[in-house]
Backbone as XML, in Angstrom:
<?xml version="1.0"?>
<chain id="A" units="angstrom">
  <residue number="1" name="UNK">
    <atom name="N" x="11.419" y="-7.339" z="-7.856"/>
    <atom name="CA" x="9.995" y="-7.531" z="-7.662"/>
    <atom name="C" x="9.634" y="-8.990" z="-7.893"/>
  </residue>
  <residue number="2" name="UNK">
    <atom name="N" x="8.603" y="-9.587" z="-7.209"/>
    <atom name="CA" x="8.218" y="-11.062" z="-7.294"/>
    <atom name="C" x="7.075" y="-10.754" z="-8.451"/>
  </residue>
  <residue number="3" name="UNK">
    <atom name="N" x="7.260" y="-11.881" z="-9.283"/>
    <atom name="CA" x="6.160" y="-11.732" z="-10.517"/>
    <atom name="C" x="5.151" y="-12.681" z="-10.101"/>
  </residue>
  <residue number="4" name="UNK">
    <atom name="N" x="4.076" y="-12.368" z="-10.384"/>
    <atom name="CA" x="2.891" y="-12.942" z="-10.024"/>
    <atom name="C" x="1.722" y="-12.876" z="-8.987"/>
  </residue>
  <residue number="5" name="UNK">
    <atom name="N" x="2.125" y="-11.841" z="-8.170"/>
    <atom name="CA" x="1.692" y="-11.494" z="-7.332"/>
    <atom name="C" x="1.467" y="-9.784" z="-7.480"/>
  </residue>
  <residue number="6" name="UNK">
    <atom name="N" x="1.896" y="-9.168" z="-8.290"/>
    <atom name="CA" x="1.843" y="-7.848" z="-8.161"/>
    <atom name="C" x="0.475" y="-7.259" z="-8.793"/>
  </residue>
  <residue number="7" name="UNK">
    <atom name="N" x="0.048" y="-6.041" z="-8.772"/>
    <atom name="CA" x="-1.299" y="-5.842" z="-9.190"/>
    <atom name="C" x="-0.932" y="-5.409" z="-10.871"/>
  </residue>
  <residue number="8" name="UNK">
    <atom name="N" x="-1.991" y="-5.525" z="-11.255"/>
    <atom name="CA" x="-2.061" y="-5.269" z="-13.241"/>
    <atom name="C" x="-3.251" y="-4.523" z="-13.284"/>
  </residue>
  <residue number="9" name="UNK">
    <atom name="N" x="-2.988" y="-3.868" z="-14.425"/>
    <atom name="CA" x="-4.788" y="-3.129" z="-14.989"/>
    <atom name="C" x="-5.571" y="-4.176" z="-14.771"/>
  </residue>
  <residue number="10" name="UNK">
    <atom name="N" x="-5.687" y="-5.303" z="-15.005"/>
    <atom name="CA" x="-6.796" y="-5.890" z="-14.654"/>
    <atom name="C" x="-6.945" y="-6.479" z="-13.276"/>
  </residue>
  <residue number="11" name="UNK">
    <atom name="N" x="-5.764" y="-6.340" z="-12.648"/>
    <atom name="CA" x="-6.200" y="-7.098" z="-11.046"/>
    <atom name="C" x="-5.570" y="-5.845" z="-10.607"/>
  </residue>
  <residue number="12" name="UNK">
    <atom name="N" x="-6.467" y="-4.060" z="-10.186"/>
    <atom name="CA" x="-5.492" y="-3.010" z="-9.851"/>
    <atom name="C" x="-5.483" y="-3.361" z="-8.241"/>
  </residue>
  <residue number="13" name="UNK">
    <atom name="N" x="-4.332" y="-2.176" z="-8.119"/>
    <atom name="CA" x="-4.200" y="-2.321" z="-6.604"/>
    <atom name="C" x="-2.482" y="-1.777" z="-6.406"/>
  </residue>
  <residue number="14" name="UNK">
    <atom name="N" x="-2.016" y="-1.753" z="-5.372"/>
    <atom name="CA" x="-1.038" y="-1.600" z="-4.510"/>
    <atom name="C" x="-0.628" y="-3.023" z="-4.161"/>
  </residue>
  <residue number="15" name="UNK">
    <atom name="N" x="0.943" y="-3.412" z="-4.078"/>
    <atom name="CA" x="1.686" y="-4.350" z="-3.003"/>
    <atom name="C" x="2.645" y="-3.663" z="-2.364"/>
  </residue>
  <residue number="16" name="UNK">
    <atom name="N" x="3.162" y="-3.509" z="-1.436"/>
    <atom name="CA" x="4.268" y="-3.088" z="-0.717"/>
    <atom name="C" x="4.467" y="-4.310" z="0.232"/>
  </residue>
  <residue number="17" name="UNK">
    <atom name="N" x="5.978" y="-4.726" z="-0.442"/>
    <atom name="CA" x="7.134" y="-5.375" z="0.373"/>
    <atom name="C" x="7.849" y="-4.686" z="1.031"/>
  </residue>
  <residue number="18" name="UNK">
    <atom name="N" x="7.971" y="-5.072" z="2.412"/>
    <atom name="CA" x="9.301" y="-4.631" z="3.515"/>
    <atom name="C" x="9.129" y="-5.422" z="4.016"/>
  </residue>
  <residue number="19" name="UNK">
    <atom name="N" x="10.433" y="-6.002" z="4.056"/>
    <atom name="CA" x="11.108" y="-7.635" z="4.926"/>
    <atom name="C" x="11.330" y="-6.847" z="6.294"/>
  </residue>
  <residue number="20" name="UNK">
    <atom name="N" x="11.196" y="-8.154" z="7.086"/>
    <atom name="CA" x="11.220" y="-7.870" z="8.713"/>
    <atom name="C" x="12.862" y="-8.222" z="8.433"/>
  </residue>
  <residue number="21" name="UNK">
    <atom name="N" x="13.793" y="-7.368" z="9.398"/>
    <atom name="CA" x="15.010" y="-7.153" z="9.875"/>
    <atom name="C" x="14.857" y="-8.506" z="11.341"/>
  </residue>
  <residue number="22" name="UNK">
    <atom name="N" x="15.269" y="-9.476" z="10.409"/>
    <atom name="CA" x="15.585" y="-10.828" z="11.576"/>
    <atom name="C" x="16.650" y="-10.566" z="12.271"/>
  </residue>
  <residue number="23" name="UNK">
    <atom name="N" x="16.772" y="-10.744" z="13.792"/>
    <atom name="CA" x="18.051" y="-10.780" z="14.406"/>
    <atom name="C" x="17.234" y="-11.988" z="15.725"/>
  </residue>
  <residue number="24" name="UNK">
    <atom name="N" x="18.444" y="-12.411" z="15.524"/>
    <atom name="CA" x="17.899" y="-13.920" z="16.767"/>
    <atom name="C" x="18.947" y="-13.261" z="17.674"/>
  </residue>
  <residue number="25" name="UNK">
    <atom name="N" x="17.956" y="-13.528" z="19.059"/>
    <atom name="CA" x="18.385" y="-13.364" z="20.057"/>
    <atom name="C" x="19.684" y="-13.671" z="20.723"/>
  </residue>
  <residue number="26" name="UNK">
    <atom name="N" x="20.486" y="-15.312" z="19.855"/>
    <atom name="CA" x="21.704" y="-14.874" z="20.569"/>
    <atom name="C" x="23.037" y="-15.163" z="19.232"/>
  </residue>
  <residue number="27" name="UNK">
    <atom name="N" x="22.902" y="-14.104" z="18.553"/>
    <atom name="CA" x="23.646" y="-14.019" z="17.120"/>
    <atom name="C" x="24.567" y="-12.918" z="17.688"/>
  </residue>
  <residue number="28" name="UNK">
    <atom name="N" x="24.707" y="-12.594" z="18.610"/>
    <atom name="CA" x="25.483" y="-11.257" z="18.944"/>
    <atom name="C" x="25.279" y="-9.899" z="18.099"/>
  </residue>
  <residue number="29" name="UNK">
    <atom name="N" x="24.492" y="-9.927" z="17.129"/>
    <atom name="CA" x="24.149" y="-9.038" z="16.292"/>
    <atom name="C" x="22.985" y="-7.726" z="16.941"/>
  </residue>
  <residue number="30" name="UNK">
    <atom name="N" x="22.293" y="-8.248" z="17.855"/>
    <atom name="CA" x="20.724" y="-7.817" z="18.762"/>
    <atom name="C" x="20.863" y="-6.414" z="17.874"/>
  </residue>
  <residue number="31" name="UNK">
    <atom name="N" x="22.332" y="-5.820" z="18.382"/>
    <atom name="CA" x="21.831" y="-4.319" z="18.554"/>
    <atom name="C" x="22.670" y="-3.472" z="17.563"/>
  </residue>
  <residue number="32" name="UNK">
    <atom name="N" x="23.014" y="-4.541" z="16.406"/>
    <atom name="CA" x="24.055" y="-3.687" z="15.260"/>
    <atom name="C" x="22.852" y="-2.956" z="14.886"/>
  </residue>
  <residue number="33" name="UNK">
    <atom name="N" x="23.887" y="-2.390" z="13.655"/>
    <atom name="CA" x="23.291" y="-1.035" z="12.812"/>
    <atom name="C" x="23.328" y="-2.038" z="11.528"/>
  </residue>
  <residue number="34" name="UNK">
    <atom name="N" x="22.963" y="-2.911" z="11.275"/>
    <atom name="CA" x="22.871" y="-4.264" z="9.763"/>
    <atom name="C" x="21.277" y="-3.795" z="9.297"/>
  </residue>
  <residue number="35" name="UNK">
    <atom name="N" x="21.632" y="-3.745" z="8.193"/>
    <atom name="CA" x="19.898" y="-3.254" z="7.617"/>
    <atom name="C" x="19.509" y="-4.516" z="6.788"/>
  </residue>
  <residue number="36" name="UNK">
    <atom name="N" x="18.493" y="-4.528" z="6.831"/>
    <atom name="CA" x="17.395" y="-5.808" z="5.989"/>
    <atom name="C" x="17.918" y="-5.681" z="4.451"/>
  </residue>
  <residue number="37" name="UNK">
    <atom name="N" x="16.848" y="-6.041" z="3.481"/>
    <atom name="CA" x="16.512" y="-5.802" z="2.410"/>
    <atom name="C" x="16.115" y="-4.370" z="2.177"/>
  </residue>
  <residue number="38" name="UNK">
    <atom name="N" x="16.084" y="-4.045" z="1.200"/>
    <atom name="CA" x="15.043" y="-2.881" z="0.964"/>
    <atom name="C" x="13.484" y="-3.086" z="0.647"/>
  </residue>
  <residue number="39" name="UNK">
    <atom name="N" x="12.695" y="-2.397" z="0.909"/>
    <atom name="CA" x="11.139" y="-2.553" z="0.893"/>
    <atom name="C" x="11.272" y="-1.558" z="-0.778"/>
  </residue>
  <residue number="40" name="UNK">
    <atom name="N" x="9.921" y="-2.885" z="-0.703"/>
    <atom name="CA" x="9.671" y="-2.314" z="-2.844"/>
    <atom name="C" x="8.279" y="-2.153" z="-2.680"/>
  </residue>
  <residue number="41" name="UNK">
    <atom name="N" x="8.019" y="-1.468" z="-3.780"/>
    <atom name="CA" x="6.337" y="-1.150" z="-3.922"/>
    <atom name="C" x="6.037" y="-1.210" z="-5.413"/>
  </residue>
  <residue number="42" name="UNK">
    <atom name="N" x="4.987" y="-1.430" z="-5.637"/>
    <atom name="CA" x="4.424" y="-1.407" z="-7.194"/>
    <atom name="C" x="2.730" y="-1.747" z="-7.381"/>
  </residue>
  <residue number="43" name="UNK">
    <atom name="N" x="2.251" y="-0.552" z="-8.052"/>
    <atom name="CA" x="0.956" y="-0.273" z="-8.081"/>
    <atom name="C" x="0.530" y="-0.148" z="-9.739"/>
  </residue>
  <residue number="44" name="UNK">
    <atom name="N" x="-0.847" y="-0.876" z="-9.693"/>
    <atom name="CA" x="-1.217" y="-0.987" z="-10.910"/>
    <atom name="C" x="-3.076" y="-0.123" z="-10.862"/>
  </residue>
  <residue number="45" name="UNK">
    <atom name="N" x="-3.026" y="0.853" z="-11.911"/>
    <atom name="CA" x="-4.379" y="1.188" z="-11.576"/>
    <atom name="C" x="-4.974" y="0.661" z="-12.848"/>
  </residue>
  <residue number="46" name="UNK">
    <atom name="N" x="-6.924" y="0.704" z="-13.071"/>
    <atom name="CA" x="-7.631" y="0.267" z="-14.315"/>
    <atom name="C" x="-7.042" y="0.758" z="-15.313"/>
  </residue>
  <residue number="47" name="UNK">
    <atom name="N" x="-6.884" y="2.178" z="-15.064"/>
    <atom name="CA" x="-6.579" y="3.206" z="-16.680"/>
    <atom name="C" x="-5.392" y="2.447" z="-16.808"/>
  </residue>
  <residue number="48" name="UNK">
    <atom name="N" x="-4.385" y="2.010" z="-16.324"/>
    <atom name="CA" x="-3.306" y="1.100" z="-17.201"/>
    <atom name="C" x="-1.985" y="2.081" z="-16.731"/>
  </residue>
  <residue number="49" name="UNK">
    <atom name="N" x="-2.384" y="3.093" z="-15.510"/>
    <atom name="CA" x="-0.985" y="3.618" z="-14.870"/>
    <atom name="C" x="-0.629" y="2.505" z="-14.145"/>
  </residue>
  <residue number="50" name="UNK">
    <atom name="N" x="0.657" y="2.308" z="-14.186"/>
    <atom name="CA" x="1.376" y="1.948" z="-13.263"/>
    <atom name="C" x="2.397" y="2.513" z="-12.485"/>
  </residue>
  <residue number="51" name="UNK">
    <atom name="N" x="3.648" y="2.123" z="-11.398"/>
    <atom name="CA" x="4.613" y="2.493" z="-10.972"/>
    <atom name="C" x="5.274" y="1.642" z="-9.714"/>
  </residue>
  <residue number="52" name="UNK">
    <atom name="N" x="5.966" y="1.816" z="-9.540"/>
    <atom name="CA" x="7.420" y="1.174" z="-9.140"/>
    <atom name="C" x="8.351" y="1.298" z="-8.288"/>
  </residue>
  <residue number="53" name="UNK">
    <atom name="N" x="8.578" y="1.002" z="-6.998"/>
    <atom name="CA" x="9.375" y="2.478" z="-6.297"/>
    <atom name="C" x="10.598" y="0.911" z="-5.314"/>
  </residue>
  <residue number="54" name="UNK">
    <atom name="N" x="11.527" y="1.320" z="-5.188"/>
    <atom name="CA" x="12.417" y="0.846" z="-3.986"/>
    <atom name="C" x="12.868" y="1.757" z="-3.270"/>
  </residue>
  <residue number="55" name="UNK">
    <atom name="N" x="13.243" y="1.440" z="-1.775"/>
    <atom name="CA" x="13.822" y="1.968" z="-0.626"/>
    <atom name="C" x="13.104" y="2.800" z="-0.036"/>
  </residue>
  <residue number="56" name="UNK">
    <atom name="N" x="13.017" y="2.842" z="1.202"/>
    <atom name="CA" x="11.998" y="3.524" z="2.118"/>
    <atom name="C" x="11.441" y="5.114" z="1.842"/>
  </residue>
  <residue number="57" name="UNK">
    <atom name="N" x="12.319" y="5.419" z="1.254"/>
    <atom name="CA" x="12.354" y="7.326" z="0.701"/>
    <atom name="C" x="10.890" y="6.961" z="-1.031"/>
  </residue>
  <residue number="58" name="UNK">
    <atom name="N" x="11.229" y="5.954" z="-1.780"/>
    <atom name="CA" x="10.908" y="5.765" z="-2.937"/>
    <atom name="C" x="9.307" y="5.167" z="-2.782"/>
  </residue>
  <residue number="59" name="UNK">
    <atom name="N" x="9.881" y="4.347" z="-2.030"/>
    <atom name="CA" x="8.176" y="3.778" z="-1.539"/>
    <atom name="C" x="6.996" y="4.677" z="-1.131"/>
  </residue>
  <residue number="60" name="UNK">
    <atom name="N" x="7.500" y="5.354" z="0.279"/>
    <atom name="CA" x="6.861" y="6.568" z="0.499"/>
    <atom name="C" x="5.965" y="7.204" z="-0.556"/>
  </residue>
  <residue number="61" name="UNK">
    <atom name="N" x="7.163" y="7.674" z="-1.471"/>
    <atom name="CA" x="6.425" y="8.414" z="-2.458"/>
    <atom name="C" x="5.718" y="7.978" z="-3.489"/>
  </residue>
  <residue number="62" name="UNK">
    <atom name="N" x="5.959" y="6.902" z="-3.674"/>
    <atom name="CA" x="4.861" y="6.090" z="-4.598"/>
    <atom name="C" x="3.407" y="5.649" z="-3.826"/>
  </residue>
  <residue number="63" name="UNK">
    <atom name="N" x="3.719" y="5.490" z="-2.416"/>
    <atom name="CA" x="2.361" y="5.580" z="-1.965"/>
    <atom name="C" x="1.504" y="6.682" z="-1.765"/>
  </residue>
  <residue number="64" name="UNK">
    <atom name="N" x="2.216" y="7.915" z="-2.014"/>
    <atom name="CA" x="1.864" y="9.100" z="-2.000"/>
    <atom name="C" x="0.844" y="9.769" z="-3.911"/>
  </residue>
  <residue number="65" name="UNK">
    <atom name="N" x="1.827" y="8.860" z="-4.253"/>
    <atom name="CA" x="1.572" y="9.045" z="-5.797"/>
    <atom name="C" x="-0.281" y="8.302" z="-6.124"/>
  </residue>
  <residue number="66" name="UNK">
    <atom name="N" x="0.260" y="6.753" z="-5.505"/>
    <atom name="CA" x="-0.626" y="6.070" z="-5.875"/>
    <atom name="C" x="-2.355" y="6.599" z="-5.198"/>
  </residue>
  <residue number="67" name="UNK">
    <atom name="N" x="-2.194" y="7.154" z="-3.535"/>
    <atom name="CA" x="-3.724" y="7.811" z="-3.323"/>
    <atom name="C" x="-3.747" y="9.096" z="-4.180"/>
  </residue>
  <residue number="68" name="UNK">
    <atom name="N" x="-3.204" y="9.564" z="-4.962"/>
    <atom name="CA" x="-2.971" y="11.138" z="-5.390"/>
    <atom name="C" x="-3.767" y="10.504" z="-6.324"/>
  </residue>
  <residue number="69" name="UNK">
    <atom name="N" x="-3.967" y="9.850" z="-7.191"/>
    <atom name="CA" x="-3.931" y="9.121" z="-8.684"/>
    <atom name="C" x="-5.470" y="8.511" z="-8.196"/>
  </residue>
  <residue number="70" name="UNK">
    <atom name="N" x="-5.208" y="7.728" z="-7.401"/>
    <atom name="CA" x="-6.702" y="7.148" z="-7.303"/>
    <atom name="C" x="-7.850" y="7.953" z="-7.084"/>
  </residue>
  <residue number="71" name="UNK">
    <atom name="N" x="-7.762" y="8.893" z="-6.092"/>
    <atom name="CA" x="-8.701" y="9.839" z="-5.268"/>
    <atom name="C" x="-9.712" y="10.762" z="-6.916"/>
  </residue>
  <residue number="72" name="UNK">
    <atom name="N" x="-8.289" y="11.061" z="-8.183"/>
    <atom name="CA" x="-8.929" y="11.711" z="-9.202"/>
    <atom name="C" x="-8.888" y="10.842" z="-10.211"/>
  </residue>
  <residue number="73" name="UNK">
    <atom name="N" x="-8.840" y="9.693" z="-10.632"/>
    <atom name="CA" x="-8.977" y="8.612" z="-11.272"/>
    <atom name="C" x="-9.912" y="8.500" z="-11.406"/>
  </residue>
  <residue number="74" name="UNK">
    <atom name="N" x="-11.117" y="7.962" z="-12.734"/>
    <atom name="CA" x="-12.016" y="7.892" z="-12.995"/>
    <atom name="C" x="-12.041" y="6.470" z="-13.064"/>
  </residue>
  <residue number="75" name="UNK">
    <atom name="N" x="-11.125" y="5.614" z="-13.743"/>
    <atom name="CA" x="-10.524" y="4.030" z="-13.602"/>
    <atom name="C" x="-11.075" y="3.878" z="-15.476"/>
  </residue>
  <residue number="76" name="UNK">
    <atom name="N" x="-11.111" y="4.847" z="-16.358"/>
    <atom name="CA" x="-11.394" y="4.318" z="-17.233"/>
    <atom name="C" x="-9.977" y="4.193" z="-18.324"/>
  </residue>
  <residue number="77" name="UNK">
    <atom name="N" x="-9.567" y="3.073" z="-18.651"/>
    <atom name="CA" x="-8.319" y="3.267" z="-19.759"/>
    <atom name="C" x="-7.568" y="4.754" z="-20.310"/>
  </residue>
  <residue number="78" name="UNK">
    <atom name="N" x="-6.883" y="5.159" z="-20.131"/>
    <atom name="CA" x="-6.091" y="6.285" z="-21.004"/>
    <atom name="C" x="-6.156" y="5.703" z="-22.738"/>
  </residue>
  <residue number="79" name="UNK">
    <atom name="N" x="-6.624" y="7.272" z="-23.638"/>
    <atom name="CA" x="-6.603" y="6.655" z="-24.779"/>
    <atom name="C" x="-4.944" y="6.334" z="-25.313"/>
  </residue>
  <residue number="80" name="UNK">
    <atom name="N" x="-4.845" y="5.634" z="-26.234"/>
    <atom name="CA" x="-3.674" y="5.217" z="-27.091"/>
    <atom name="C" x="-3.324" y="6.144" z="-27.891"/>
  </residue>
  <residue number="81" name="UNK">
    <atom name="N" x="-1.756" y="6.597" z="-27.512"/>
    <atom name="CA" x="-1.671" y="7.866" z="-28.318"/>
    <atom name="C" x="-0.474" y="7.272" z="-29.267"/>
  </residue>
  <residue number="82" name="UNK">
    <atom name="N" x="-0.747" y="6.267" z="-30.442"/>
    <atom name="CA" x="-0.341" y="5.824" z="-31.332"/>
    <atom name="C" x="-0.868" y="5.969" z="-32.547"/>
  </residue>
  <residue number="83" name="UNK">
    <atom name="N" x="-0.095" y="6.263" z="-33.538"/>
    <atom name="CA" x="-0.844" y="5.825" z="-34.803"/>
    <atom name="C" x="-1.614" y="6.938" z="-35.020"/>
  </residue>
  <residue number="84" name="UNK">
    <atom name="N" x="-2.499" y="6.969" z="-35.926"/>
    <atom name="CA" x="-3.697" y="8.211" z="-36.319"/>
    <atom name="C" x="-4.076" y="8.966" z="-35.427"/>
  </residue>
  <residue number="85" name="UNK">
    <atom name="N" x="-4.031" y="8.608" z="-33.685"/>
    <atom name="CA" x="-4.477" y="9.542" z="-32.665"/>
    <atom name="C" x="-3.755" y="10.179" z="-32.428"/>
  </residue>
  <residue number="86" name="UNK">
    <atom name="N" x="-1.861" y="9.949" z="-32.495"/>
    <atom name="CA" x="-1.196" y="10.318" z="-31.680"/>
    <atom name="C" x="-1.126" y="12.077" z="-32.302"/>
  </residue>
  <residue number="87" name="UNK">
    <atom name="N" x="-1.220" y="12.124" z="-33.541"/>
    <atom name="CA" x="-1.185" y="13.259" z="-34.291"/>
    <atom name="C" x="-2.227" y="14.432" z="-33.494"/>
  </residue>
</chain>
């Protein structure tokens, strides 16, 4: 993951990376079966969920996760279940 750019509880949101599969026209490569990078995802909501996903199967489902989460998200912090609360 690239740091600095990704979303945080305080800047929430979604990024999804997937690199374009370069093939120049005369690399003899045009029409292999050579795969890119893998595409990454990582989503940060207010309440302070986050998550994380690589490869096209993982991503998917984290984007699946992430409207699931938002749609019933209220966006207010999860309490801290440390210390005197956690009891």
């Amino acid at each position: 993951m690239r740091t600095g750019i990704d979303p945080t509880p305080d800047a929430p949101g979604i990024r999804i990376f997937a690199p374009p599969v370069y093939r120049h026209p005369y690399d003899g490569a045009r029409w292999s079966m050579r795969h890119g990078a893998l595409p990454t995802a990582v989503y940060a909501c207010a309440c302070g969920l986050t998550g994380t996903a690589t490869g096209p199967e993982g991503v998917a489902a984290l984007v699946t996760e992430y409207d699931a989460h938002r749609s019933a998200c209220t966006g207010t912090p999860a309490p801290m279940l440390e210390g005197r609360h956690a009891a």
